[in-house]
CSV table of C-alpha atoms and ligand atoms in Angstrom, one decimal:
chain,number,residue,atom,x,y,z
R,1059,MET,CA,117.1,151.6,-11.6
R,1060,THR,CA,118.1,149.5,-8.7
R,1061,ASP,CA,115.4,150.1,-5.8
R,1062,VAL,CA,116.6,152.5,-2.8
R,1063,PRO,CA,116.7,150.6,0.5
R,1064,PRO,CA,115.4,152.1,3.7
R,1065,GLN,CA,118.2,154.1,5.3
R,1066,LEU,CA,120.0,156.4,7.5
R,1067,PHE,CA,121.9,159.8,6.0
R,1068,VAL,CA,124.3,161.2,8.2
R,1069,ILE,CA,126.2,163.7,7.6
R,1070,PHE,CA,128.9,165.3,9.1
R,1071,GLY,CA,129.0,169.0,8.8
R,1072,GLY,CA,125.8,168.7,9.0
R,1073,THR,CA,125.1,172.4,9.7
R,1074,GLY,CA,127.7,173.6,7.0
R,1075,ASP,CA,127.8,175.1,3.9
R,1076,LEU,CA,127.4,172.3,1.9
R,1077,ALA,CA,124.9,170.3,3.6
R,1078,LYS,CA,122.5,173.4,3.1
R,1079,ARG,CA,123.2,174.4,-0.5
R,1080,LYS,CA,124.0,171.2,-2.1
R,1081,LEU,CA,122.9,168.2,0.5
R,1082,ILE,CA,119.6,168.6,1.8
R,1083,PRO,CA,118.4,170.2,-1.5
R,1084,ALA,CA,119.4,167.3,-3.1
R,1085,LEU,CA,117.9,164.6,-0.7
R,1086,HIS,CA,114.8,166.5,-0.6
R,1087,ARG,CA,114.5,166.4,-4.3
R,1088,LEU,CA,115.3,162.6,-4.4
R,1089,GLY,CA,112.4,162.5,-2.5
R,1090,SER,CA,109.7,164.5,-4.0
R,1091,ARG,CA,110.9,162.4,-7.1
R,1092,ASN,CA,110.1,159.2,-4.9
R,1093,LEU,CA,114.1,157.9,-5.2
R,1094,LEU,CA,114.3,157.8,-1.4
R,1095,GLY,CA,112.9,154.5,-1.3
R,1096,GLU,CA,110.3,153.5,1.5
R,1097,LYS,CA,111.5,154.9,4.8
R,1098,GLN,CA,114.7,157.4,4.7
R,1099,ALA,CA,116.4,159.6,7.8
R,1100,ILE,CA,118.9,162.5,7.8
R,1101,LEU,CA,121.5,162.8,11.1
R,1102,GLY,CA,123.0,166.0,11.1
R,1103,VAL,CA,126.4,165.7,13.3
R,1104,ALA,CA,128.2,168.7,14.3
R,1105,ARG,CA,130.8,170.0,16.6
R,1106,ASP,CA,128.0,172.6,18.5
R,1107,GLU,CA,126.3,171.4,21.6
R,1108,ASP,CA,123.8,174.0,21.4
R,1109,PHE,CA,121.7,172.5,18.6
R,1110,ASP,CA,119.4,170.0,18.6
R,1111,ASP,CA,116.5,168.2,16.6
R,1112,ASP,CA,114.6,171.2,16.5
R,1113,ALA,CA,117.2,173.4,14.9
R,1114,LEU,CA,118.7,171.5,12.3
R,1115,ARG,CA,115.0,171.1,11.3
R,1116,SER,CA,114.2,174.7,11.1
R,1117,TRP,CA,117.8,175.1,9.6
R,1118,ALA,CA,117.1,172.2,7.2
R,1119,ARG,CA,113.5,174.0,6.6
R,1120,GLU,CA,115.8,177.5,5.5
R,1121,ALA,CA,118.0,175.5,3.2
R,1122,LEU,CA,114.7,174.1,1.6
R,1123,ALA,CA,113.6,177.8,1.5
R,1124,ASP,CA,116.1,178.6,-0.3
R,1125,ALA,CA,116.3,176.1,-2.6
R,1126,GLY,CA,112.5,177.1,-3.3
R,1127,VAL,CA,110.5,174.4,-1.7
R,1128,GLY,CA,107.5,175.7,-0.1
R,1129,ALA,CA,107.1,176.0,3.6
R,1130,ASP,CA,104.6,173.9,4.4
R,1131,GLU,CA,106.3,170.7,2.2
R,1132,ALA,CA,109.4,171.6,3.9
R,1133,GLY,CA,107.8,171.6,7.4
R,1134,ASP,CA,106.4,168.2,6.3
R,1135,TRP,CA,109.6,166.7,5.1
R,1136,CYS,CA,111.8,167.9,8.1
R,1137,ASP,CA,109.9,167.1,10.7
R,1138,ASP,CA,109.8,163.2,11.1
R,1139,ARG,CA,113.1,162.7,9.3
R,1140,VAL,CA,115.6,164.9,10.9
R,1141,PHE,CA,117.8,164.5,13.7
R,1142,TYR,CA,120.8,165.9,15.4
R,1143,GLN,CA,123.9,164.6,17.1
R,1144,SER,CA,126.9,166.9,18.5
R,1145,LEU,CA,130.2,165.5,18.3
R,1146,PRO,CA,132.4,168.6,19.4
R,1147,ASN,CA,135.6,166.7,20.3
R,1148,GLY,CA,135.5,163.9,18.4
R,1149,THR,CA,136.3,161.6,21.4
R,1150,ALA,CA,136.0,157.8,21.3
R,1151,ASP,CA,133.0,158.4,23.7
R,1152,GLU,CA,131.1,160.9,21.8
R,1153,PHE,CA,131.6,158.3,18.7
R,1154,GLN,CA,130.3,156.0,21.1
R,1155,ALA,CA,127.3,157.9,21.9
R,1156,LEU,CA,126.4,158.6,18.0
R,1157,ALA,CA,126.5,154.6,17.5
R,1158,GLN,CA,124.1,154.8,20.0
R,1159,ARG,CA,122.2,157.5,19.4
R,1160,ILE,CA,122.0,156.0,15.3
R,1161,GLU,CA,120.6,152.3,16.9
R,1162,LYS,CA,118.0,154.6,19.1
R,1163,ILE,CA,116.8,156.4,15.4
R,1164,GLU,CA,116.7,153.3,13.6
R,1165,GLY,CA,115.1,150.9,16.4
R,1166,ASP,CA,112.3,154.0,16.5
R,1167,LEU,CA,111.9,154.5,12.7
R,1168,GLY,CA,112.3,150.3,12.0
R,1169,LEU,CA,115.2,151.3,9.4
R,1170,PRO,CA,117.7,148.1,8.9
R,1171,GLY,CA,120.8,149.5,9.4
R,1172,ASN,CA,122.0,151.0,6.1
R,1173,ARG,CA,123.6,153.7,6.7
R,1174,VAL,CA,126.0,156.4,4.5
R,1175,PHE,CA,128.5,158.6,6.6
R,1176,TYR,CA,129.0,161.8,4.2
R,1177,LEU,CA,131.7,163.8,5.5
R,1178,ALA,CA,130.9,167.5,4.1
R,1179,LEU,CA,133.8,168.6,6.0
R,1180,PRO,CA,137.4,170.6,5.6
R,1181,PRO,CA,140.0,168.0,4.5
R,1182,GLY,CA,141.5,168.3,7.9
R,1183,ALA,CA,138.8,166.2,9.8
R,1184,PHE,CA,138.7,163.4,7.3
R,1185,PRO,CA,141.5,161.8,9.4
R,1186,PRO,CA,139.6,161.9,12.7
R,1187,THR,CA,136.5,161.2,11.4
R,1188,ILE,CA,137.5,158.1,9.4
R,1189,ALA,CA,139.1,156.5,12.2
R,1190,GLY,CA,136.9,157.6,14.9
R,1191,LEU,CA,133.9,155.7,12.8
R,1192,GLY,CA,136.2,152.6,12.4
R,1193,GLU,CA,137.1,152.1,15.9
R,1194,ALA,CA,133.3,152.7,17.1
R,1195,GLY,CA,132.9,150.2,15.0
R,1196,LEU,CA,130.7,152.0,12.6
R,1197,ASN,CA,132.1,151.1,9.6
R,1198,ARG,CA,130.1,147.7,9.5
R,1199,SER,CA,126.4,147.8,10.4
R,1200,PRO,CA,123.5,145.4,10.5
R,1201,GLY,CA,123.0,146.5,6.9
R,1202,TRP,CA,125.5,148.2,4.5
R,1203,THR,CA,127.5,151.0,5.4
R,1204,ARG,CA,129.0,153.6,3.1
R,1205,LEU,CA,131.4,156.4,3.4
R,1206,VAL,CA,131.2,159.7,1.2
R,1207,VAL,CA,134.6,161.4,1.4
R,1208,GLU,CA,134.5,165.1,-0.1
R,1209,LYS,CA,137.0,166.9,-2.1
R,1210,PRO,CA,139.9,167.6,-1.5
R,1211,PHE,CA,141.4,164.2,-1.2
R,1212,GLY,CA,144.8,164.9,0.3
R,1213,ARG,CA,147.0,167.8,-1.1
R,1214,ASP,CA,149.8,165.6,-2.6
R,1215,ALA,CA,150.3,162.3,-3.8
R,1216,ALA,CA,151.8,161.3,-0.2
R,1217,SER,CA,148.9,162.9,1.7
R,1218,ALA,CA,146.5,161.2,-0.7
R,1219,ARG,CA,148.1,157.9,0.1
R,1220,GLU,CA,148.1,157.8,3.8
R,1221,LEU,CA,144.4,158.8,3.4
R,1222,ASN,CA,143.5,156.0,1.4
R,1223,GLU,CA,145.7,153.8,3.8
R,1224,LEU,CA,143.4,155.1,6.8
R,1225,CYS,CA,140.2,154.5,4.8
R,1226,HIS,CA,141.1,151.1,4.0
R,1227,GLN,CA,142.2,150.3,7.7
R,1228,HIS,CA,138.7,150.8,8.4
R,1229,PHE,CA,136.8,150.5,5.4
R,1230,ASP,CA,136.8,148.3,2.5
R,1231,GLU,CA,136.8,150.2,-1.1
R,1232,SER,CA,133.6,149.3,-2.2
R,1233,GLN,CA,132.4,151.1,0.3
R,1234,ILE,CA,134.0,154.6,-0.2
R,1235,TYR,CA,132.8,157.0,-2.6
R,1236,ARG,CA,135.3,159.6,-3.1
R,1237,ILE,CA,133.3,162.7,-4.4
R,1238,ASP,CA,134.4,164.6,-7.6
R,1239,HIS,CA,131.0,167.0,-8.2
R,1240,TYR,CA,131.9,166.9,-11.8
R,1241,LEU,CA,131.6,163.7,-12.6
R,1242,GLY,CA,127.6,164.2,-11.3
R,1243,LYS,CA,126.8,166.5,-13.8
R,1244,GLU,CA,124.4,165.2,-16.9
R,1245,THR,CA,126.9,167.0,-19.7
R,1246,VAL,CA,129.7,165.1,-17.8
R,1247,GLN,CA,128.4,161.2,-17.8
R,1248,ASN,CA,127.2,162.3,-21.2
R,1249,LEU,CA,131.1,162.2,-23.0
R,1250,LEU,CA,130.7,158.3,-22.0
R,1251,VAL,CA,127.4,157.7,-24.3
R,1252,PHE,CA,128.4,160.6,-26.8
R,1253,ARG,CA,131.7,158.8,-26.9
R,1254,PHE,CA,130.5,155.0,-26.8
R,1255,ALA,CA,127.1,154.7,-28.6
R,1256,ASN,CA,127.7,156.8,-31.7
R,1257,ALA,CA,130.4,154.6,-33.6
R,1258,ILE,CA,130.7,157.8,-36.0
R,1259,PHE,CA,132.9,159.6,-33.5
R,1260,GLU,CA,134.8,156.8,-31.9
R,1261,SER,CA,135.9,156.1,-35.2
R,1262,LEU,CA,137.3,159.3,-35.6
R,1263,TRP,CA,138.8,160.0,-32.2
R,1264,ASN,CA,142.4,159.2,-32.5
R,1265,ARG,CA,145.8,160.5,-33.3
R,1266,ASP,CA,145.1,159.9,-37.0
R,1267,ARG,CA,142.0,162.0,-37.1
R,1268,ILE,CA,142.8,164.9,-34.3
R,1269,GLU,CA,144.9,167.4,-34.3
R,1270,CYS,CA,144.5,168.6,-30.8
R,1271,VAL,CA,142.4,168.7,-27.9
R,1272,GLN,CA,141.5,171.9,-25.6
R,1273,ILE,CA,139.8,171.9,-22.3
R,1274,THR,CA,139.0,175.3,-20.7
R,1275,VAL,CA,136.9,176.1,-17.3
R,1276,ALA,CA,136.7,179.4,-17.0
R,1277,GLU,CA,135.1,181.1,-14.1
R,1278,SER,CA,134.0,184.3,-14.1
R,1279,LEU,CA,133.9,184.4,-10.5
R,1280,GLY,CA,136.9,184.9,-8.3
R,1281,VAL,CA,138.1,183.9,-4.9
R,1282,GLY,CA,135.2,185.6,-3.3
R,1283,SER,CA,135.2,184.6,0.8
R,1284,ARG,CA,136.8,181.3,0.1
R,1285,ALA,CA,140.8,182.6,0.4
R,1286,ASP,CA,141.5,181.0,3.6
R,1287,TYR,CA,141.4,177.6,2.1
R,1288,TYR,CA,142.0,178.4,-1.6
R,1289,ASP,CA,145.2,180.2,-0.5
R,1290,ARG,CA,146.3,176.6,0.7
R,1291,ALA,CA,144.9,175.5,-1.8
R,1292,GLY,CA,145.7,176.6,-5.5
R,1293,ALA,CA,143.8,176.5,-9.1
R,1294,LEU,CA,146.1,173.0,-9.4
R,1295,ARG,CA,144.7,171.0,-6.5
R,1296,ASP,CA,141.6,173.0,-6.4
R,1297,MET,CA,140.4,172.6,-10.0
R,1298,VAL,CA,143.1,170.6,-11.9
R,1299,GLN,CA,144.2,167.4,-10.6
R,1300,ASN,CA,140.2,166.7,-9.8
R,1301,HIS,CA,137.4,168.2,-12.3
R,1302,VAL,CA,140.0,169.1,-14.8
R,1303,THR,CA,141.7,165.4,-15.2
R,1304,GLN,CA,138.2,163.7,-14.5
R,1305,LEU,CA,137.4,165.9,-18.0
R,1306,LEU,CA,140.9,164.4,-20.1
R,1307,SER,CA,140.7,160.9,-18.7
R,1308,LEU,CA,136.8,160.6,-19.8
R,1309,ILE,CA,137.7,162.1,-23.3
R,1310,ALA,CA,140.8,160.3,-23.8
R,1311,MET,CA,140.0,156.7,-22.0
R,1312,GLU,CA,139.3,153.7,-23.9
R,1313,VAL,CA,135.9,152.1,-24.5
R,1314,PRO,CA,135.5,149.8,-21.3
R,1315,THR,CA,134.3,146.3,-21.5
R,1316,THR,CA,130.9,147.2,-19.9
R,1317,PHE,CA,129.2,150.4,-18.3
R,1318,ASP,CA,130.1,149.3,-14.5
R,1319,ALA,CA,132.4,150.7,-12.1
R,1320,ASP,CA,135.5,148.7,-12.5
R,1321,SER,CA,135.5,148.7,-15.9
R,1322,VAL,CA,134.9,152.3,-16.6
R,1323,ARG,CA,137.2,153.5,-13.5
R,1324,TYR,CA,139.5,150.8,-14.8
R,1325,GLU,CA,139.9,152.6,-18.3
R,1326,LYS,CA,140.4,155.6,-17.0
R,1327,ILE,CA,143.2,154.5,-14.5
R,1328,LYS,CA,145.0,153.7,-17.8
R,1329,VAL,CA,144.7,157.1,-19.4
R,1330,LEU,CA,146.4,158.7,-16.0
R,1331,LYS,CA,149.6,156.0,-15.9
R,1332,ALA,CA,149.9,156.8,-19.9
R,1333,LEU,CA,150.1,160.8,-19.0
R,1334,ASP,CA,153.9,161.5,-19.6
R,1335,GLU,CA,155.8,163.2,-17.1
R,1336,ILE,CA,154.9,166.9,-17.0
R,1337,ARG,CA,157.5,169.3,-17.8
R,1338,PRO,CA,158.3,172.9,-16.4
R,1339,GLN,CA,157.8,174.2,-20.2
R,1340,ASP,CA,154.3,172.5,-20.7
R,1341,VAL,CA,153.0,174.2,-17.4
R,1342,VAL,CA,152.0,178.2,-17.3
R,1343,LEU,CA,150.6,179.2,-14.0
R,1344,GLY,CA,149.1,182.6,-13.7
R,1345,ARG,CA,147.3,185.0,-11.2
R,1346,TYR,CA,144.9,187.7,-11.5
R,1347,GLY,CA,145.3,191.1,-10.8
R,1348,PRO,CA,142.9,194.2,-10.9
R,1349,GLY,CA,140.8,194.0,-13.7
R,1350,SER,CA,137.1,194.1,-15.2
R,1351,ILE,CA,134.4,191.4,-16.0
R,1352,ASP,CA,130.9,192.1,-17.7
R,1353,GLY,CA,132.1,196.2,-17.2
R,1354,ARG,CA,132.5,196.1,-13.4
R,1355,ASP,CA,135.6,196.8,-11.7
R,1356,VAL,CA,137.0,193.7,-10.3
R,1357,ALA,CA,139.6,193.5,-7.7
R,1358,GLY,CA,143.3,191.5,-8.2
R,1359,TYR,CA,143.6,188.4,-6.1
R,1360,LEU,CA,146.4,190.0,-3.6
R,1361,ASP,CA,143.4,192.6,-2.8
R,1362,GLU,CA,140.7,189.9,-2.0
R,1363,PRO,CA,139.7,189.7,1.5
R,1364,ASP,CA,142.0,187.3,3.2
R,1365,VAL,CA,144.9,186.6,1.2
R,1366,PRO,CA,147.9,186.6,3.3
R,1367,ASP,CA,150.4,189.3,1.9
R,1368,GLY,CA,153.1,187.2,0.1
R,1369,SER,CA,151.1,185.0,-1.0
R,1370,HIS,CA,152.0,182.9,-3.9
R,1371,THR,CA,149.1,181.0,-4.7
R,1372,GLU,CA,148.2,180.0,-8.7
R,1373,THR,CA,144.2,180.9,-9.8
R,1374,PHE,CA,145.1,179.8,-13.3
R,1375,VAL,CA,146.9,177.0,-14.9
R,1376,SER,CA,147.6,175.6,-18.3
R,1377,LEU,CA,148.9,172.6,-19.4
R,1378,ARG,CA,150.1,171.1,-22.5
R,1379,LEU,CA,149.7,167.2,-21.9
R,1380,ARG,CA,151.3,164.3,-23.9
R,1381,ILE,CA,149.4,160.5,-23.6
R,1382,ASP,CA,152.1,158.0,-24.4
R,1383,ASN,CA,149.7,155.4,-26.0
R,1384,TRP,CA,148.3,154.2,-29.2
R,1385,ARG,CA,146.0,156.3,-29.4
R,1386,TRP,CA,147.3,159.1,-28.4
R,1387,GLN,CA,150.8,159.8,-29.3
R,1388,GLY,CA,151.5,162.8,-30.3
R,1389,VAL,CA,148.3,164.5,-29.9
R,1390,PRO,CA,149.0,167.8,-27.6
R,1391,PHE,CA,146.3,167.8,-24.9
R,1392,TYR,CA,145.5,171.7,-24.0
R,1393,LEU,CA,143.7,172.2,-20.5
R,1394,ARG,CA,143.7,175.4,-18.8
R,1395,THR,CA,141.4,176.6,-16.0
R,1396,GLY,CA,141.3,179.9,-13.9
R,1397,LYS,CA,139.4,182.2,-11.4
R,1398,SER,CA,138.2,185.7,-12.8
R,1399,MET,CA,138.2,185.3,-16.3
R,1400,PRO,CA,135.8,186.6,-18.6
R,1401,ARG,CA,132.4,184.2,-18.2
R,1402,ARG,CA,131.6,180.9,-16.9
R,1403,LEU,CA,132.4,178.1,-19.4
R,1404,THR,CA,133.6,174.6,-19.2
R,1405,GLN,CA,134.0,173.6,-22.9
R,1406,ILE,CA,135.7,170.8,-24.8
R,1407,ALA,CA,137.2,171.6,-27.7
R,1408,VAL,CA,138.6,168.8,-30.2
R,1409,LEU,CA,140.0,170.0,-33.5
R,1410,PHE,CA,140.6,167.3,-36.1
R,1411,ARG,CA,143.1,167.9,-38.7
R,1412,ARG,CA,142.5,169.9,-41.6
R,1413,ALA,CA,142.2,168.7,-45.2
R,1414,PRO,CA,145.7,167.7,-46.3
R,1415,VAL,CA,144.8,169.8,-49.7
R,1416,CYS,CA,143.0,172.6,-50.6
R,1417,VAL,CA,141.1,172.3,-54.3
R,1418,PHE,CA,139.1,175.4,-54.2
R,1419,GLU,CA,142.4,177.4,-54.2
R,1420,PRO,CA,142.8,178.8,-57.8
R,1421,LEU,CA,138.5,179.3,-57.5
R,1422,GLY,CA,139.0,182.3,-54.4
R,1423,SER,CA,140.1,182.3,-51.3
R,1424,CYS,CA,141.1,179.0,-49.5
R,1425,ASN,CA,141.2,179.7,-46.0
R,1426,ILE,CA,139.7,175.9,-44.6
R,1427,GLY,CA,139.4,175.8,-41.3
R,1428,SER,CA,139.5,172.4,-38.9
R,1429,ASN,CA,136.4,170.6,-38.5
R,1430,VAL,CA,136.1,171.5,-34.7
R,1431,LEU,CA,134.1,169.3,-32.5
R,1432,ILE,CA,132.9,171.8,-29.2
R,1433,LEU,CA,131.3,169.8,-26.1
R,1434,ARG,CA,129.9,172.1,-24.3
R,1435,LEU,CA,129.6,171.3,-20.7
R,1436,GLN,CA,127.9,174.0,-18.9
R,1437,PRO,CA,126.3,176.7,-19.2
R,1438,ASP,CA,124.3,176.3,-21.9
R,1439,GLU,CA,125.2,173.0,-22.4
R,1440,GLY,CA,125.5,171.5,-26.1
R,1441,PHE,CA,127.1,169.9,-28.7
R,1442,VAL,CA,128.4,172.2,-31.7
R,1443,LEU,CA,129.7,170.5,-34.9
R,1444,CYS,CA,131.7,173.0,-37.2
R,1445,PHE,CA,132.0,172.9,-40.9
R,1446,ASP,CA,133.2,174.8,-43.9
R,1447,VAL,CA,130.3,175.4,-46.2
R,1448,LYS,CA,130.2,177.4,-49.4
R,1449,GLU,CA,128.7,180.9,-49.5
R,1450,PRO,CA,125.9,181.4,-52.0
R,1451,SER,CA,128.3,184.3,-54.2
R,1452,GLU,CA,131.1,184.1,-56.6
R,1453,PRO,CA,134.5,183.7,-56.3
R,1454,LEU,CA,134.0,181.0,-53.9
R,1455,THR,CA,134.2,182.2,-50.7
R,1456,MET,CA,134.3,179.2,-47.1
R,1457,ARG,CA,132.5,180.3,-44.3
R,1458,THR,CA,132.6,177.8,-41.4
R,1459,LEU,CA,129.3,177.2,-39.9
R,1460,PRO,CA,128.0,175.4,-36.6
R,1461,LEU,CA,125.5,172.3,-36.4
R,1462,SER,CA,124.1,172.4,-33.2
R,1463,PHE,CA,122.2,170.9,-30.7
R,1464,HIS,CA,121.4,172.5,-26.9
R,1465,TYR,CA,120.7,170.2,-24.3
R,1466,ARG,CA,117.6,172.3,-22.7
R,1467,ASP,CA,115.4,172.1,-26.1
R,1468,ALA,CA,115.4,168.5,-26.3
R,1469,PHE,CA,115.6,167.7,-21.9
R,1470,GLY,CA,114.2,170.9,-20.3
R,1471,GLU,CA,115.9,170.9,-16.8
R,1472,ILE,CA,118.8,169.4,-15.9
R,1473,PRO,CA,119.1,167.2,-12.4
R,1474,GLU,CA,121.7,168.7,-9.9
R,1475,ALA,CA,125.2,167.0,-9.8
R,1476,TYR,CA,124.7,166.5,-6.3
R,1477,GLU,CA,121.1,164.7,-7.0
R,1478,THR,CA,122.7,162.2,-9.1
R,1479,LEU,CA,125.9,161.4,-7.0
R,1480,VAL,CA,123.5,160.8,-3.6
R,1481,LEU,CA,121.0,158.6,-5.4
R,1482,ASP,CA,124.0,156.4,-6.8
R,1483,VAL,CA,125.3,156.3,-3.1
R,1484,LEU,CA,122.0,155.1,-2.2
R,1485,THR,CA,121.9,152.7,-4.9
R,1486,GLY,CA,125.8,151.4,-4.1
R,1487,ASP,CA,126.8,152.4,-7.7
R,1488,GLN,CA,130.1,153.7,-7.4
R,1489,THR,CA,130.8,154.4,-11.5
R,1490,LEU,CA,131.0,158.6,-10.9
R,1491,PHE,CA,133.3,157.8,-7.7
R,1492,VAL,CA,136.8,158.2,-7.3
R,1493,HIS,CA,138.8,154.6,-6.8
R,1494,ALA,CA,141.8,155.0,-4.5
R,1495,GLU,CA,144.5,154.6,-7.4
R,1496,GLU,CA,142.9,156.9,-9.3
R,1497,THR,CA,143.4,159.6,-6.6
R,1498,GLU,CA,147.0,158.5,-6.1
R,1499,ALA,CA,147.8,158.2,-10.1
R,1500,SER,CA,146.4,162.1,-10.7
R,1501,TRP,CA,148.5,163.2,-7.6
R,1502,ASN,CA,151.1,161.4,-9.1
R,1503,ARG,CA,151.8,163.2,-12.0
R,1504,TYR,CA,151.0,166.7,-10.5
R,1505,ASP,CA,153.4,165.9,-7.3
R,1506,PRO,CA,156.6,167.1,-9.9
R,1507,ILE,CA,154.9,170.5,-10.4
R,1508,LEU,CA,153.4,171.1,-6.9
R,1509,GLN,CA,157.2,170.4,-5.9
R,1510,SER,CA,158.6,172.7,-8.8
R,1511,SER,CA,158.6,176.6,-8.3
R,1512,LEU,CA,157.1,177.9,-11.2
R,1513,PRO,CA,157.0,181.8,-12.4
R,1514,LEU,CA,153.6,183.0,-11.7
R,1515,HIS,CA,152.7,184.9,-14.6
R,1516,ASP,CA,149.9,187.9,-13.7
R,1517,TYR,CA,146.6,188.2,-16.3
R,1518,ALA,CA,144.2,191.2,-15.7
R,1519,ALA,CA,141.0,189.8,-14.2
R,1520,GLY,CA,138.5,189.5,-17.2
R,1521,SER,CA,141.3,188.1,-19.7
R,1522,TRP,CA,142.0,184.8,-21.1
R,1523,GLY,CA,144.4,184.4,-18.7
R,1524,PRO,CA,148.5,185.7,-19.6
R,1525,ALA,CA,149.8,185.6,-22.6
R,1526,ALA,CA,152.2,182.8,-21.6
R,1527,ALA,CA,149.5,180.0,-22.0
R,1528,ASP,CA,148.9,181.2,-25.2
R,1529,ARG,CA,152.9,180.9,-26.3
R,1530,LEU,CA,152.5,176.9,-25.1
R,1531,LEU,CA,149.8,176.5,-28.3
R,1532,ALA,CA,151.8,178.5,-30.6
R,1533,GLU,CA,154.6,176.6,-29.7
R,1534,ARG,CA,152.8,173.7,-32.0
R,1535,GLY,CA,151.0,176.0,-34.0
R,1536,HIS,CA,148.2,175.9,-32.1
R,1537,THR,CA,145.7,178.7,-30.9
R,1538,TRP,CA,143.3,178.5,-28.6
R,1539,HIS,CA,139.5,177.9,-30.3
R,1540,PRO,CA,137.0,180.7,-29.1
R,1541,PRO,CA,134.1,179.8,-27.1
R,1542,VAL,CA,131.7,178.7,-29.1
R,1543,ASP,CA,127.9,179.4,-28.1
R,1544,VAL,CA,125.5,176.8,-28.7
E,95,LIG,C1,134.8,173.4,-6.6
E,95,LIG,C2,135.9,174.1,-6.6
E,95,LIG,O1,135.2,172.0,-6.4
E,95,LIG,O2,134.5,173.4,-8.1
E,95,LIG,C3,135.5,176.0,-6.6
E,95,LIG,O3,136.9,174.1,-5.3
E,95,LIG,C4,135.0,176.0,-7.7
E,95,LIG,O4,137.1,176.8,-6.3
E,95,LIG,C5,134.4,175.1,-8.2
E,95,LIG,O5,134.4,176.8,-8.0
E,95,LIG,C6,133.5,175.3,-9.7
E,95,LIG,O6,132.4,174.0,-9.6
E,95,LIG,P1,131.5,174.1,-10.8
E,95,LIG,O7,130.0,173.4,-10.6
E,95,LIG,O8,130.9,176.1,-10.4
E,95,LIG,O9,131.6,174.4,-12.2
């Protein structure tokens, strides 16, 4: 592992939800694992002029208490490392004041000028902040400077391109870390090791052996209190263009020549470029109505707080995609994601082709299934490979049984995605971050759907989505593989 040099971690949105729930706890955990380097400080930046260093320190202590850190430990950790700077209007003078504060903290603590600027902000605040940093000369420093941009990166191809152009006006691509937190999940990273370190699977990973691939990212929660953001985004922008597409790229990509950022991202971009045009008949959009999940009654989307009357936002998307290359020609990739579904489940099911002939037919029932590989990404992370076996009885009867591996049994606790991603930013490893070209290639594929007005199918909260999503598969003789418990 590369050493983490002393650095200043500047969080824009320093008093916000992401900083509190994810970033401060992730930095603290890295510190407890001795991975933060020998010196480190955190500077929270936000609009509030009434906040100061002490206020942010007690806020950071609360964040750590919520994450289960004891009061003494949290106090010691925050007191000499957490600072606050207000930036109420984002003016040039305020950015200059920020630059001076950064130099002062670095001078006082003996930090060499390595800086992370983490934009934990609403997307509308990305452009002025990036421009403000650049114009104040904060895009360069005596050490290294890295810019971390949260999702969503743009809301369509044009806005993603514009945002990339702005980033590149002030920062080099090698300084930019676009976050997709799915890439920080251990089980998502493990897809690469699973595929490229185990030759038995790689030799089956193609159109000759695979019937179809099904990716499900289901959430049992509804929109909750986030309608203000979500109603303007919808499931396609919120989940498909980024998280679900990342899973697709990792499952479908070619073997990279080496395991470094350029090679891995280059192969992912090739998948996106090979994706065929998505036609209206390949898409099903849905919206949850009232229903029940785990025995509790759940409101429909239109009755959730802050959802505007007449909303036409989708909370479910299902897609049938084709990848037009030698490996995948003719293999459908089915994707679905939705809110208010029966359970939280991220699962990739790879259905292999059936045995071409059933030689057991004359001996009894012959219900040969497909061998299926289930990659369970969350929760209960693990793999299951399903085989047909003979039941010990006559007449000959077959049953499909799982061969499974459970992540937690082997490794215990799995690190949080943000811990991995923050560490990668600090060590300068961009492999798990999204390249400019990748964001644009992904938006380019989904733009036509965003611009068309497709019907919105209702589904009851607590169901697996609208019936039309089943028809997408039925038209090719497939059905959704049920969740398999690991
Ligand atoms: C976020 C989306 O990026 O990912 C949320 O904005 C979604 O709407 C969340 O709930 C899902 O992440 P996870 O890690 O809980 O699967």
